[in-house]
mmCIF file of C-alpha atoms in Angstrom:
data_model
loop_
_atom_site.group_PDB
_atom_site.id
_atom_site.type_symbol
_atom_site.label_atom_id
_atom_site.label_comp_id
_atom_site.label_asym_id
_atom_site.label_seq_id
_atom_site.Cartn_x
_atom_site.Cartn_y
_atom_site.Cartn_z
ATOM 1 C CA UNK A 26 26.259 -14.545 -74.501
ATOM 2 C CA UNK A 27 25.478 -13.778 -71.063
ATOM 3 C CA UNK A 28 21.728 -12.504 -70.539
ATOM 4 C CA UNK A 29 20.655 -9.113 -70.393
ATOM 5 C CA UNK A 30 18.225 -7.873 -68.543
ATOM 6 C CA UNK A 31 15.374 -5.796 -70.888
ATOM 7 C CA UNK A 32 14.906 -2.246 -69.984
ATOM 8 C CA UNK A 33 11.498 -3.092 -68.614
ATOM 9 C CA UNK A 34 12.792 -5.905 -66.298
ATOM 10 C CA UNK A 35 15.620 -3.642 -64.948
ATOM 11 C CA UNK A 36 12.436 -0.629 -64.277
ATOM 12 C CA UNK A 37 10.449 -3.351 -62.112
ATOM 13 C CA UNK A 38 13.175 -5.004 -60.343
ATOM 14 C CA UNK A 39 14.361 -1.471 -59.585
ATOM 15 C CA UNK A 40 11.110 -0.367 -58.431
ATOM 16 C CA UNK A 41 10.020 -3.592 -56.123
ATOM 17 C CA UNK A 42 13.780 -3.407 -54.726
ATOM 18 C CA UNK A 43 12.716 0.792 -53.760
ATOM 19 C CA UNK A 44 9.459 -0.461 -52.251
ATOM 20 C CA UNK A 45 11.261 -3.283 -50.033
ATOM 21 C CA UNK A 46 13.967 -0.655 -49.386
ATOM 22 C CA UNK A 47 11.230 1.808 -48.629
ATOM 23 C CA UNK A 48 9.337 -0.793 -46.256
ATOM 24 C CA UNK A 49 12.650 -1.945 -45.086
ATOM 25 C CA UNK A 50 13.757 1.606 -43.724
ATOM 26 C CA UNK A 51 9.852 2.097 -42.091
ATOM 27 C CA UNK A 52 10.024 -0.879 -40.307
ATOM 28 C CA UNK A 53 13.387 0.081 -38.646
ATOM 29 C CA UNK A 54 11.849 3.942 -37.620
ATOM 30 C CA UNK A 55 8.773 2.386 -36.624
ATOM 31 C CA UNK A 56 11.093 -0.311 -34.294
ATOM 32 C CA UNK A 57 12.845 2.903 -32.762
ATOM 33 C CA UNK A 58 10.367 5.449 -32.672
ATOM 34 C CA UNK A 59 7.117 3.022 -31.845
ATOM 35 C CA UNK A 60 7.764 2.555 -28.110
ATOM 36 C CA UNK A 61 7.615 6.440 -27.677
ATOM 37 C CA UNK A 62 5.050 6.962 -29.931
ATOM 38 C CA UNK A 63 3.047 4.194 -28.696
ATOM 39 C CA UNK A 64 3.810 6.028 -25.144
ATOM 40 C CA UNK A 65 2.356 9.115 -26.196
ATOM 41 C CA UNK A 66 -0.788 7.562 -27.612
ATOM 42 C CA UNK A 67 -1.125 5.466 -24.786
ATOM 43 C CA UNK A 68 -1.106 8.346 -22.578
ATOM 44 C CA UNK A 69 -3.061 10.922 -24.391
ATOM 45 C CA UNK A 70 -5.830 8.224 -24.633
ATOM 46 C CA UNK A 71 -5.613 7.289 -20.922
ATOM 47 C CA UNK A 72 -5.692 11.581 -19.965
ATOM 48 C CA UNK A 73 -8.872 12.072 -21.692
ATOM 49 C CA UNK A 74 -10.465 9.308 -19.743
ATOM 50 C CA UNK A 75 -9.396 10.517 -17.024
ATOM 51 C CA UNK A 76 -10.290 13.601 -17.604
ATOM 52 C CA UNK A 77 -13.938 12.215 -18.287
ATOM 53 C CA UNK A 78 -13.761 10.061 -15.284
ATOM 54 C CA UNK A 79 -12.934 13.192 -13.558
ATOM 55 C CA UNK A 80 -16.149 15.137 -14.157
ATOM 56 C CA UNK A 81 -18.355 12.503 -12.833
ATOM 57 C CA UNK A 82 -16.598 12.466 -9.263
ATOM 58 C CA UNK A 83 -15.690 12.576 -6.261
ATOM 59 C CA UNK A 84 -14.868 9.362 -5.708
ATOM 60 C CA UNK A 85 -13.742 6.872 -2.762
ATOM 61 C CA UNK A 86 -10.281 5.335 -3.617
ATOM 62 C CA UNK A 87 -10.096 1.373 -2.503
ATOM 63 C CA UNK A 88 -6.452 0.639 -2.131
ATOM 64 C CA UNK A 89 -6.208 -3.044 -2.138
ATOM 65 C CA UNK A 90 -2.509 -5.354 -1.817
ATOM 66 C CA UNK A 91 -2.996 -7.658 -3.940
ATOM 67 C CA UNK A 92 -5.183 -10.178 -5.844
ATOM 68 C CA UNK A 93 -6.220 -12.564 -3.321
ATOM 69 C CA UNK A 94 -7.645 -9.571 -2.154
ATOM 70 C CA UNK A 95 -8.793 -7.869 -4.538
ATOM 71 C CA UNK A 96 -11.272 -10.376 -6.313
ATOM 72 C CA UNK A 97 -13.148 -11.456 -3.535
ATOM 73 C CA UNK A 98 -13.999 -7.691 -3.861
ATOM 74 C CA UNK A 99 -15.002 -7.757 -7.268
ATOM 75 C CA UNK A 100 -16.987 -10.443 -6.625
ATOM 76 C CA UNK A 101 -18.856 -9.020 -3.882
ATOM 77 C CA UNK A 102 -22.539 -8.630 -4.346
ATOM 78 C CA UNK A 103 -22.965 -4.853 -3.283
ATOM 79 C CA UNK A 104 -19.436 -4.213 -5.599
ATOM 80 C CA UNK A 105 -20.978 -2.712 -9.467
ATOM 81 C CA UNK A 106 -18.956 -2.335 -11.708
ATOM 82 C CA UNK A 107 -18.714 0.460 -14.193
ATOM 83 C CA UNK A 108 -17.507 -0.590 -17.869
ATOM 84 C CA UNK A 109 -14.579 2.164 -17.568
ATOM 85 C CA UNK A 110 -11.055 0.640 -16.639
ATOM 86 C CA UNK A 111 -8.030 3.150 -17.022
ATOM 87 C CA UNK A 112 -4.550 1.474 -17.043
ATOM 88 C CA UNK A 113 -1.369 3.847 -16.283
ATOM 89 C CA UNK A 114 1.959 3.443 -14.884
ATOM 90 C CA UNK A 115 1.707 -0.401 -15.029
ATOM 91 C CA UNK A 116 -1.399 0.078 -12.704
ATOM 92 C CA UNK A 117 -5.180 -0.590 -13.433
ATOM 93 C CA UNK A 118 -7.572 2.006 -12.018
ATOM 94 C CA UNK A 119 -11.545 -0.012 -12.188
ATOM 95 C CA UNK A 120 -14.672 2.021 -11.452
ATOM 96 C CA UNK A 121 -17.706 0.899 -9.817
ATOM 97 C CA UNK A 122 -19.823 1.526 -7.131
ATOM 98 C CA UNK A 123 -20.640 0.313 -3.498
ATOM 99 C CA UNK A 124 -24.088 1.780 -1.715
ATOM 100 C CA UNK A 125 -24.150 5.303 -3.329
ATOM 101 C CA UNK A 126 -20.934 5.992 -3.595
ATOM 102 C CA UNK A 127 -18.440 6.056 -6.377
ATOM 103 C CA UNK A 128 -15.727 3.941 -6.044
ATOM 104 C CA UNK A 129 -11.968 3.472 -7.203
ATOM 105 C CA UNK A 130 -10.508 -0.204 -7.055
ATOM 106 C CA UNK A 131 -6.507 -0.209 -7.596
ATOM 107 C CA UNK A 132 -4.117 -2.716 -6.686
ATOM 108 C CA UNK A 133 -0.463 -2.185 -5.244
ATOM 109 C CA UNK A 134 1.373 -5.003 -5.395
ATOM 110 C CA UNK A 135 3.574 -6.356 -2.421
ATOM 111 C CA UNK A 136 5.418 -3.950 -0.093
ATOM 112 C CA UNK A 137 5.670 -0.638 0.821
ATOM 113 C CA UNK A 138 7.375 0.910 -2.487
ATOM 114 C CA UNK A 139 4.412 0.090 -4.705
ATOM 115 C CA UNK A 140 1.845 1.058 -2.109
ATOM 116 C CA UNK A 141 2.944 4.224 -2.213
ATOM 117 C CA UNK A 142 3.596 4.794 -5.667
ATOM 118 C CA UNK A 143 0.213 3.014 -6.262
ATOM 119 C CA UNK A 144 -1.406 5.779 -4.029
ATOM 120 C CA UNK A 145 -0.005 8.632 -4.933
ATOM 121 C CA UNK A 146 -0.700 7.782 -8.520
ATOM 122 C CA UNK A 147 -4.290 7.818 -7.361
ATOM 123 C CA UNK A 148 -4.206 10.827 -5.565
ATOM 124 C CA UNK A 149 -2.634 12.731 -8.413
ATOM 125 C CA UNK A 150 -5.045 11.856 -11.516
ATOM 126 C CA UNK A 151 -7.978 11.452 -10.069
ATOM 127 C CA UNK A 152 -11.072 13.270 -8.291
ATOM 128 C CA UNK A 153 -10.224 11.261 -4.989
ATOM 129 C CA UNK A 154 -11.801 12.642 -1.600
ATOM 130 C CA UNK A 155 -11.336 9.599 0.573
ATOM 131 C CA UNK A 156 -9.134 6.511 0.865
ATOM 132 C CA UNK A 157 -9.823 3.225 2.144
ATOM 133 C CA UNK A 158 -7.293 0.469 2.525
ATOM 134 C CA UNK A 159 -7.845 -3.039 3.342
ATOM 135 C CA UNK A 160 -6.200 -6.083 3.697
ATOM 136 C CA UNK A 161 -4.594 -8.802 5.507
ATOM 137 C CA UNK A 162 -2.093 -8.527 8.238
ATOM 138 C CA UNK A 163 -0.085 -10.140 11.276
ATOM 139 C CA UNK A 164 -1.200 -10.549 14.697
ATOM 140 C CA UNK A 165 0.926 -9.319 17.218
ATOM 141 C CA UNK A 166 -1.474 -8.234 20.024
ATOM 142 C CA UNK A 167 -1.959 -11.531 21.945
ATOM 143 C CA UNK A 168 -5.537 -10.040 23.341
ATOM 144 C CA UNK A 169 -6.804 -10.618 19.755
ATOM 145 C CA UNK A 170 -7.656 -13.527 17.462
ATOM 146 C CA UNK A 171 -7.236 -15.016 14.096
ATOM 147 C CA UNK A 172 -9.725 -14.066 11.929
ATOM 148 C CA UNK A 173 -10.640 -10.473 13.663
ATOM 149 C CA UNK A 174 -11.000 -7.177 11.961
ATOM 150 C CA UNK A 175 -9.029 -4.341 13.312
ATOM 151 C CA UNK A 176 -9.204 -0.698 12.674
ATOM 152 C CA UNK A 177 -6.164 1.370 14.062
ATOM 153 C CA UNK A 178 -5.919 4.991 14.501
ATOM 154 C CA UNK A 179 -2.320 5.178 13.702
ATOM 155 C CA UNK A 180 0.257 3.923 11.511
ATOM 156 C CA UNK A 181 4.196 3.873 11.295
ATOM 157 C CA UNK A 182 6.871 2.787 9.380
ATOM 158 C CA UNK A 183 8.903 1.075 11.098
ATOM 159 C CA UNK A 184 11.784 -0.089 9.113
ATOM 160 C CA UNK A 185 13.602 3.075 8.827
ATOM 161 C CA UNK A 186 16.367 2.875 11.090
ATOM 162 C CA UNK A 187 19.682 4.406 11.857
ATOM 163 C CA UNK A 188 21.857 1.276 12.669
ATOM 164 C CA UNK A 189 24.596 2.212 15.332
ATOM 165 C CA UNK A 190 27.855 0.603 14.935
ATOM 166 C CA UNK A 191 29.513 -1.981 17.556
ATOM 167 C CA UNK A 192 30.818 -0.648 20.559
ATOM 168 C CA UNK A 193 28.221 2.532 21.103
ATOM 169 C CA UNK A 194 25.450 2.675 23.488
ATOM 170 C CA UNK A 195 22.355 4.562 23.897
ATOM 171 C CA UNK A 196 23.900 7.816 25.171
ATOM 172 C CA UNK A 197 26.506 8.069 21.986
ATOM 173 C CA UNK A 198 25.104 10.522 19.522
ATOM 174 C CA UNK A 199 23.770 8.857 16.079
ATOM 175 C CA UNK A 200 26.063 9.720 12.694
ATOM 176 C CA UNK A 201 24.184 13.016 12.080
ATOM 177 C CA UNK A 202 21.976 13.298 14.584
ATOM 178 C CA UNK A 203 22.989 16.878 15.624
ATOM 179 C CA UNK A 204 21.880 18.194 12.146
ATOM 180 C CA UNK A 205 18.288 16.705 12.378
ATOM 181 C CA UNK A 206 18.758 13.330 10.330
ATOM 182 C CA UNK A 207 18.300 11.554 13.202
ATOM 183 C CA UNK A 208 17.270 10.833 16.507
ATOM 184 C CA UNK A 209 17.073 8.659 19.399
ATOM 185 C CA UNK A 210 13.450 9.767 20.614
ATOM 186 C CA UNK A 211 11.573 6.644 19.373
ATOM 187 C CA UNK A 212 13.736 4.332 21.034
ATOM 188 C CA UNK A 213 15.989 1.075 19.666
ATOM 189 C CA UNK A 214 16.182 -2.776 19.710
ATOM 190 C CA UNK A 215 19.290 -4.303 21.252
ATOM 191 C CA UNK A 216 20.097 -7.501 19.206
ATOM 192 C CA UNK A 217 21.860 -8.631 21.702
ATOM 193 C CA UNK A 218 18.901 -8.774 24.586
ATOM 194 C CA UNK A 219 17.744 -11.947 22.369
ATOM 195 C CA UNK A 220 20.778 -13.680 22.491
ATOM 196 C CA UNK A 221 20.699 -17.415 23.630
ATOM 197 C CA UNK A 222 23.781 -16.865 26.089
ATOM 198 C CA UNK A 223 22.361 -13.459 27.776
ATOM 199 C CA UNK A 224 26.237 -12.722 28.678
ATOM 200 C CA UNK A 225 27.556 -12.694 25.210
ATOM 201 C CA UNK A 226 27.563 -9.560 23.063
ATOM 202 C CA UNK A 227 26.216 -8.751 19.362
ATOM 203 C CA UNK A 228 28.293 -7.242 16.840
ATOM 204 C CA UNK A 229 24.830 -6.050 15.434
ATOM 205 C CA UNK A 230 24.436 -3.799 18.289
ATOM 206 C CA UNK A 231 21.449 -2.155 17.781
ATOM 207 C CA UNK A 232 18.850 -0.088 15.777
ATOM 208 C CA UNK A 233 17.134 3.210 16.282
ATOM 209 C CA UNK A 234 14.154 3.705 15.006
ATOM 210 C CA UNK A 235 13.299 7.109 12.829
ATOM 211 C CA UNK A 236 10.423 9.033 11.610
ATOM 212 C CA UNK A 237 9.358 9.499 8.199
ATOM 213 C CA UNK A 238 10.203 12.648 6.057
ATOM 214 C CA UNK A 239 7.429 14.128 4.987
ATOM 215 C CA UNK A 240 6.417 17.090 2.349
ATOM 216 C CA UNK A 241 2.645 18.201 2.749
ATOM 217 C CA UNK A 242 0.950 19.421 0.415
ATOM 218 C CA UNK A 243 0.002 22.953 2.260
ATOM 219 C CA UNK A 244 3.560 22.999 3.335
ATOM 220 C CA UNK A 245 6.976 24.653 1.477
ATOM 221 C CA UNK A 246 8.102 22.193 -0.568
ATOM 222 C CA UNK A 247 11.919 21.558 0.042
ATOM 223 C CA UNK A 248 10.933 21.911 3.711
ATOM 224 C CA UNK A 249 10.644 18.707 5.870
ATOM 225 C CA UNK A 250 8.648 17.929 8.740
ATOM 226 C CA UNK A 251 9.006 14.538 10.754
ATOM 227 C CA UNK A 252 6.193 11.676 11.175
ATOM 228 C CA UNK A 253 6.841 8.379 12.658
ATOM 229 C CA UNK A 254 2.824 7.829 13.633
ATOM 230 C CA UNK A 255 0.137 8.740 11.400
ATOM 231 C CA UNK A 256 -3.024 9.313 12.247
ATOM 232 C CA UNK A 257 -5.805 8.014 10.224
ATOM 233 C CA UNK A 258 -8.445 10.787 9.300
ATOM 234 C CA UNK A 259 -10.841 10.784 12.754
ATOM 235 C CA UNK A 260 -14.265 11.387 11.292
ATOM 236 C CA UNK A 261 -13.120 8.205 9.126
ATOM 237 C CA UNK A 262 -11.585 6.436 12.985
ATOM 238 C CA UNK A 263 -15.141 7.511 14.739
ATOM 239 C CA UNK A 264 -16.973 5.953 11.959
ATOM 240 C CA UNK A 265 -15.555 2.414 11.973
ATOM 241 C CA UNK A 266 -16.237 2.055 15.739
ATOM 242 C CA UNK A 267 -20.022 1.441 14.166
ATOM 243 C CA UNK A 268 -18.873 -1.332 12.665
ATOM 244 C CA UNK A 269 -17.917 -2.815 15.839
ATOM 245 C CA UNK A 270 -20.882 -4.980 16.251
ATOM 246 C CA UNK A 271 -20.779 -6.444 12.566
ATOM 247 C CA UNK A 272 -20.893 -10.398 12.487
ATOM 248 C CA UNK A 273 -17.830 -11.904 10.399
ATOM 249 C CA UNK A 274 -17.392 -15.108 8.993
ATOM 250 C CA UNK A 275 -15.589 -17.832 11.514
ATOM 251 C CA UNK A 276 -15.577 -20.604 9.202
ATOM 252 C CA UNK A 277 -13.601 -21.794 5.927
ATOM 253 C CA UNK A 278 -16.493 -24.196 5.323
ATOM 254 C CA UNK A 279 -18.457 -26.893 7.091
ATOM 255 C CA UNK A 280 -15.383 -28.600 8.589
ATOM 256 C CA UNK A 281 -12.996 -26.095 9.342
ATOM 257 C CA UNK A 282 -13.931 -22.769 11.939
ATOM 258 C CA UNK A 283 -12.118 -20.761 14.132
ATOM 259 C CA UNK A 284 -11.731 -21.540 17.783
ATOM 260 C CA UNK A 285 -13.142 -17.966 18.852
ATOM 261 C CA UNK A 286 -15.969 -16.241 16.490
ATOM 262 C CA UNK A 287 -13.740 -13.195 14.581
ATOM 263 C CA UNK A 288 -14.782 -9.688 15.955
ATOM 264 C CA UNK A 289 -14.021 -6.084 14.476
ATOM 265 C CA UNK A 290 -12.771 -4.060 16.752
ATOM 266 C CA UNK A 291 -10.992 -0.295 16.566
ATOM 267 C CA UNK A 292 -7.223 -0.536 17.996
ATOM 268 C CA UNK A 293 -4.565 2.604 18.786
ATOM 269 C CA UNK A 294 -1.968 1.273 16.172
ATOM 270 C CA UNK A 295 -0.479 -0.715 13.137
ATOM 271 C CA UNK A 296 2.600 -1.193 11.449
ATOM 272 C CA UNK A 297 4.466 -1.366 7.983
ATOM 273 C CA UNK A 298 7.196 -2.699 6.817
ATOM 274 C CA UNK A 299 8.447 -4.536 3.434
ATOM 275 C CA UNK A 300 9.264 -7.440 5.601
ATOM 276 C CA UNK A 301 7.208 -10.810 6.171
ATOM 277 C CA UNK A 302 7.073 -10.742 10.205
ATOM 278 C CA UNK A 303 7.106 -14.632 11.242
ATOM 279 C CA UNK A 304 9.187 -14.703 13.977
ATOM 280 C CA UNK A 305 7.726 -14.463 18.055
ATOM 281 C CA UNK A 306 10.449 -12.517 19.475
ATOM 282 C CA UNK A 307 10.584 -9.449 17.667
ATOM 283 C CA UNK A 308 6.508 -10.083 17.290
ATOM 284 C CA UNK A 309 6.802 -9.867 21.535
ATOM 285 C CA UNK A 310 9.187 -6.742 20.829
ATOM 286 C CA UNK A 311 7.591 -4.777 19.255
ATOM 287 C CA UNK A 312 3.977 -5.257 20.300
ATOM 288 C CA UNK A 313 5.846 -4.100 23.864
ATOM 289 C CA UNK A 314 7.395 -1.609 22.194
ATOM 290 C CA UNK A 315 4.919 0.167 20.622
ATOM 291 C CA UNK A 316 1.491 -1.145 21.402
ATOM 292 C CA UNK A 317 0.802 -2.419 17.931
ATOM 293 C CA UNK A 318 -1.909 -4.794 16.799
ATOM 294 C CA UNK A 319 -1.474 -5.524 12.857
ATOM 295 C CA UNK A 320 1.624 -5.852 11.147
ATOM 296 C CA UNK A 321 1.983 -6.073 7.496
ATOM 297 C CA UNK A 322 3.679 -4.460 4.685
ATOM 298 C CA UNK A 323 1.572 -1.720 2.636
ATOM 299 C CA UNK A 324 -0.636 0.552 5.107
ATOM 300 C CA UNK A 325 1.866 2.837 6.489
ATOM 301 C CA UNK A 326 2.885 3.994 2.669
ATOM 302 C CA UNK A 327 -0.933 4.306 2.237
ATOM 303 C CA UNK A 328 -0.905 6.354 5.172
ATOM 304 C CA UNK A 329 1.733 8.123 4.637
ATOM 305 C CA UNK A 330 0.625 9.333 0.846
ATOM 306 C CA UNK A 331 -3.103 9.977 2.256
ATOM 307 C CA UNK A 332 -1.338 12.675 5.039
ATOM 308 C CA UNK A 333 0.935 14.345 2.671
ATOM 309 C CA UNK A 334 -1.629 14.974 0.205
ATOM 310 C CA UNK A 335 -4.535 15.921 2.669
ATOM 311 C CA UNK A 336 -6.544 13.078 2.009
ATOM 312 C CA UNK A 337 -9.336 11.426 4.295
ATOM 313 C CA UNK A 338 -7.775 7.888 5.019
ATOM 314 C CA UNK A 339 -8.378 4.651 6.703
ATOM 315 C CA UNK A 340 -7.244 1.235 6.798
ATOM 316 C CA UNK A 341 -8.804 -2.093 7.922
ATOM 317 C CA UNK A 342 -6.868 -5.346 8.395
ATOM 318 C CA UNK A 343 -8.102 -8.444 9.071
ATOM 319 C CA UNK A 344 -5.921 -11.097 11.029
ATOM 320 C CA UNK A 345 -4.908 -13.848 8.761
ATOM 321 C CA UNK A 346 -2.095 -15.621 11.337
ATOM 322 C CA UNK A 347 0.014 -14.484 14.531
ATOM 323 C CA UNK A 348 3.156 -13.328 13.044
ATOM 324 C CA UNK A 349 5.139 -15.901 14.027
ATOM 325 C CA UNK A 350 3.843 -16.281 17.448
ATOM 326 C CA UNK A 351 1.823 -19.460 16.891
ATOM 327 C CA UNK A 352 2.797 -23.205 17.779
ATOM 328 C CA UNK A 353 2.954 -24.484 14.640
ATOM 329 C CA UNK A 354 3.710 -22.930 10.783
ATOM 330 C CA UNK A 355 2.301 -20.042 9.440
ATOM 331 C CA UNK A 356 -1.483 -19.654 9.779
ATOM 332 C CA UNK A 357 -2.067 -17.537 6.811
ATOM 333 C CA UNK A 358 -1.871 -20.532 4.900
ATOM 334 C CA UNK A 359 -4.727 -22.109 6.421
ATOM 335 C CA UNK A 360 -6.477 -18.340 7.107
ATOM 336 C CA UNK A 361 -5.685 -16.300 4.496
ATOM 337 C CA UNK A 362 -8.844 -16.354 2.156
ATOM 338 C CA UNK A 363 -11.074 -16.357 5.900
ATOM 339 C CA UNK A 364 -9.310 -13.312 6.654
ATOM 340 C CA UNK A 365 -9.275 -11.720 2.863
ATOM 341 C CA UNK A 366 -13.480 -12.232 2.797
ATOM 342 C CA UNK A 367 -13.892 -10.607 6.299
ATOM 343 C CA UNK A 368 -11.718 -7.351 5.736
ATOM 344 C CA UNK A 369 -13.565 -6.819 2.141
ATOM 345 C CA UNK A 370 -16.748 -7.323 3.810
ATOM 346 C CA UNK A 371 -15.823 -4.732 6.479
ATOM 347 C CA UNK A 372 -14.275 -2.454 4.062
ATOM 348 C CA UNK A 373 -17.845 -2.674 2.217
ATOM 349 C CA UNK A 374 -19.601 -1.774 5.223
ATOM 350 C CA UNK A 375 -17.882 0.986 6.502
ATOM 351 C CA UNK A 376 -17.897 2.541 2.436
ATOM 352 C CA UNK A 377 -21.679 2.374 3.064
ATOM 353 C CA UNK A 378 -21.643 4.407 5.949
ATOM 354 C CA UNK A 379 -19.326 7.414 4.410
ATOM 355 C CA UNK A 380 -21.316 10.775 4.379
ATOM 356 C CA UNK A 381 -21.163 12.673 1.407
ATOM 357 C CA UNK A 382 -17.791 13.630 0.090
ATOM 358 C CA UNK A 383 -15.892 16.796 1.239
ATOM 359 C CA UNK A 384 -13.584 17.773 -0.500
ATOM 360 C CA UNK A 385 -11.743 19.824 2.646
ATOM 361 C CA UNK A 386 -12.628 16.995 5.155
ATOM 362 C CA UNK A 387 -8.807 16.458 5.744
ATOM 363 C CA UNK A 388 -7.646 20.155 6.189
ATOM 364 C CA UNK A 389 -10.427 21.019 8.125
ATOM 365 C CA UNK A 390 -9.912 18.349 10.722
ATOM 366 C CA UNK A 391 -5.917 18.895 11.523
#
């Protein structure tokens, strides 16, 4: 006779098969719902520290590339650290302090997509009066060295191009260039001037180079205005040429120094672009072109974010290798941590000499 299960049996098996049902069913909610949830949480935490973070401001936003940059900072004897981090939109937001000011230390990441995001993220959630980027960069100004600090005035962007097809020249209009999209003001590079057979032609013709959109903050939204240089806040420009005289380390260590002891000096410009510049002839180019000094891949987005939002900026670069314009490889592999030490060290100084915050420093000065 088969076996029966007793009443009793049938009641517990019933009821532990409801309970691993039940559990079964909660996992599977909290599988889809817990990423949303956990969201939400996330956030509502990270708002009221920010909000809290928020009363005891202003503070002076340090926008830094990335990590080799970026510890030597938090290492940094006159760098104190608070105990509050915030972490939002995959980006972590440490407080501290340098002199008597009160600091913000974010990292971007590479290029000129997360340096922007990275600052306007900064701008938007916290008390920020003042920005200050630093760095490494390219060298293409032959009158300066590996290893100096340099301070420019302005910044562009200059990847942003309008490419013009084969067979045009620089008096044919530009596909929408009668509407406003745009121009030929800025000026081009003709591939085929760097041809190795100077009476051949390039199918890659050549670029124009274009100014940034940009939406202020005191302007109508939907309406553009045009930027291809930026200028960096002046107060901010006038400051850094105190710096000038500041003695920066020339040496990796007891074996290895640089030919010429590193300077800081103030130059008129800089340039972005999310593209590693190792190559000497469009290095020659386009210090020609546009009288530039560093070249790297984050400051112009800084820049860029700083004047559409009003905000007191400056950045400070220091020379890690000549952008392709050197004898041998790269020197940023040999330079790089040189060059990382000196710009925090510069970036340290010239936080020290920041008067107290104002708030309309920006708007009052354009």
């Amino acid at each position: 006779m088969p076996e029966v299960a007793s009443p009793a049996f049938f009641s517990k098996t019933t009821m532990k098969s409801g309970i691993l049902y039940f559990l079964f069913l909660v996992s599977i909610l909290l599988i889809v719902l817990s990423p949303q949830e956990a969201n939400s949480a996330t956030f509502g935490l990270a708002k009221k520290m920010i909000d809290a973070a928020n009363k005891k401001g202003p503070y002076i936003g340090i926008v830094i590339p990335n990590l080799f940059e970026l510890n030597p900072l938090l290492n940094y004897p006159e760098y104190k650290p608070s105990k509050l981090i915030i972490d939002v939109g995959g980006r972590r937001f440490r407080f501290g302090s340098i002199g008597d000011k009160q600091v913000i230390l974010v990292m971007t990441g590479l290029g000129m997509l997360n340096s922007g995001v990275t600052t306007q993220l900064l701008l938007s959630l916290f008390d920020v009066v003042g920005v200050v980027h630093y760095g490494i960069a390219g060298n293409a100004n032959p009158n300066l060295d590996i290893g100096d600090v340099v301070i420019p005035q302005y910044w562009a962007h200059s990847a942003l191009w309008s490419w013009q097809r084969h067979g045009n020249g620089p008096e044919d209009s530009l596909p929408l260039e009668d509407a406003g999209d745009y121009t030929r003001d800025i000026g081009n590079l003709v591939f085929a001037n760097y041809s190795t057979n100077p009476e051949s032609d390039n199918l890659l013709n050549s670029i124009w180079y274009q100014p940034e959109e940009v939406f202020p903050v005191d302007g109508t939204p939907e309406e553009r205005q045009h930027v291809f240089w930026v200028p960096v806040y002046t107060p901010y420009f006038e400051l850094a040429k105190k710096l000038e005289s500041l003695t920066i380390d020339g040496c990796l260590n007891a074996t290895t120094c640089l030919s010429t002891p590193p300077r800081v000096t103030t130059v008129e410009r800089g340039t972005s672009a999310s593209i590693y510049l190792d190559n000497a002839a469009y290095r020659s180019f386009i210090y020609n072109k546009f009288n530039v000094s560093p070249v790297e891949m984050e400051s112009a987005a800084v820049a860029l974010i700083s004047y559409q939002q009003r905000v007191p900026f400056i950045v400070i670069r220091a020379l890690s290798d000549l952008a392709g314009g050197g004898e041998h490889s790269n020197e940023a592999d040999t330079f790089i941590d040189l060059a990382a030490n000196n710009s925090v060290k510069v970036a340290v100084e010239f936080i020290k000499l920041i008067p107290s915050p104002n708030k309309n420093a920006f708007v009052d000065s354009i």
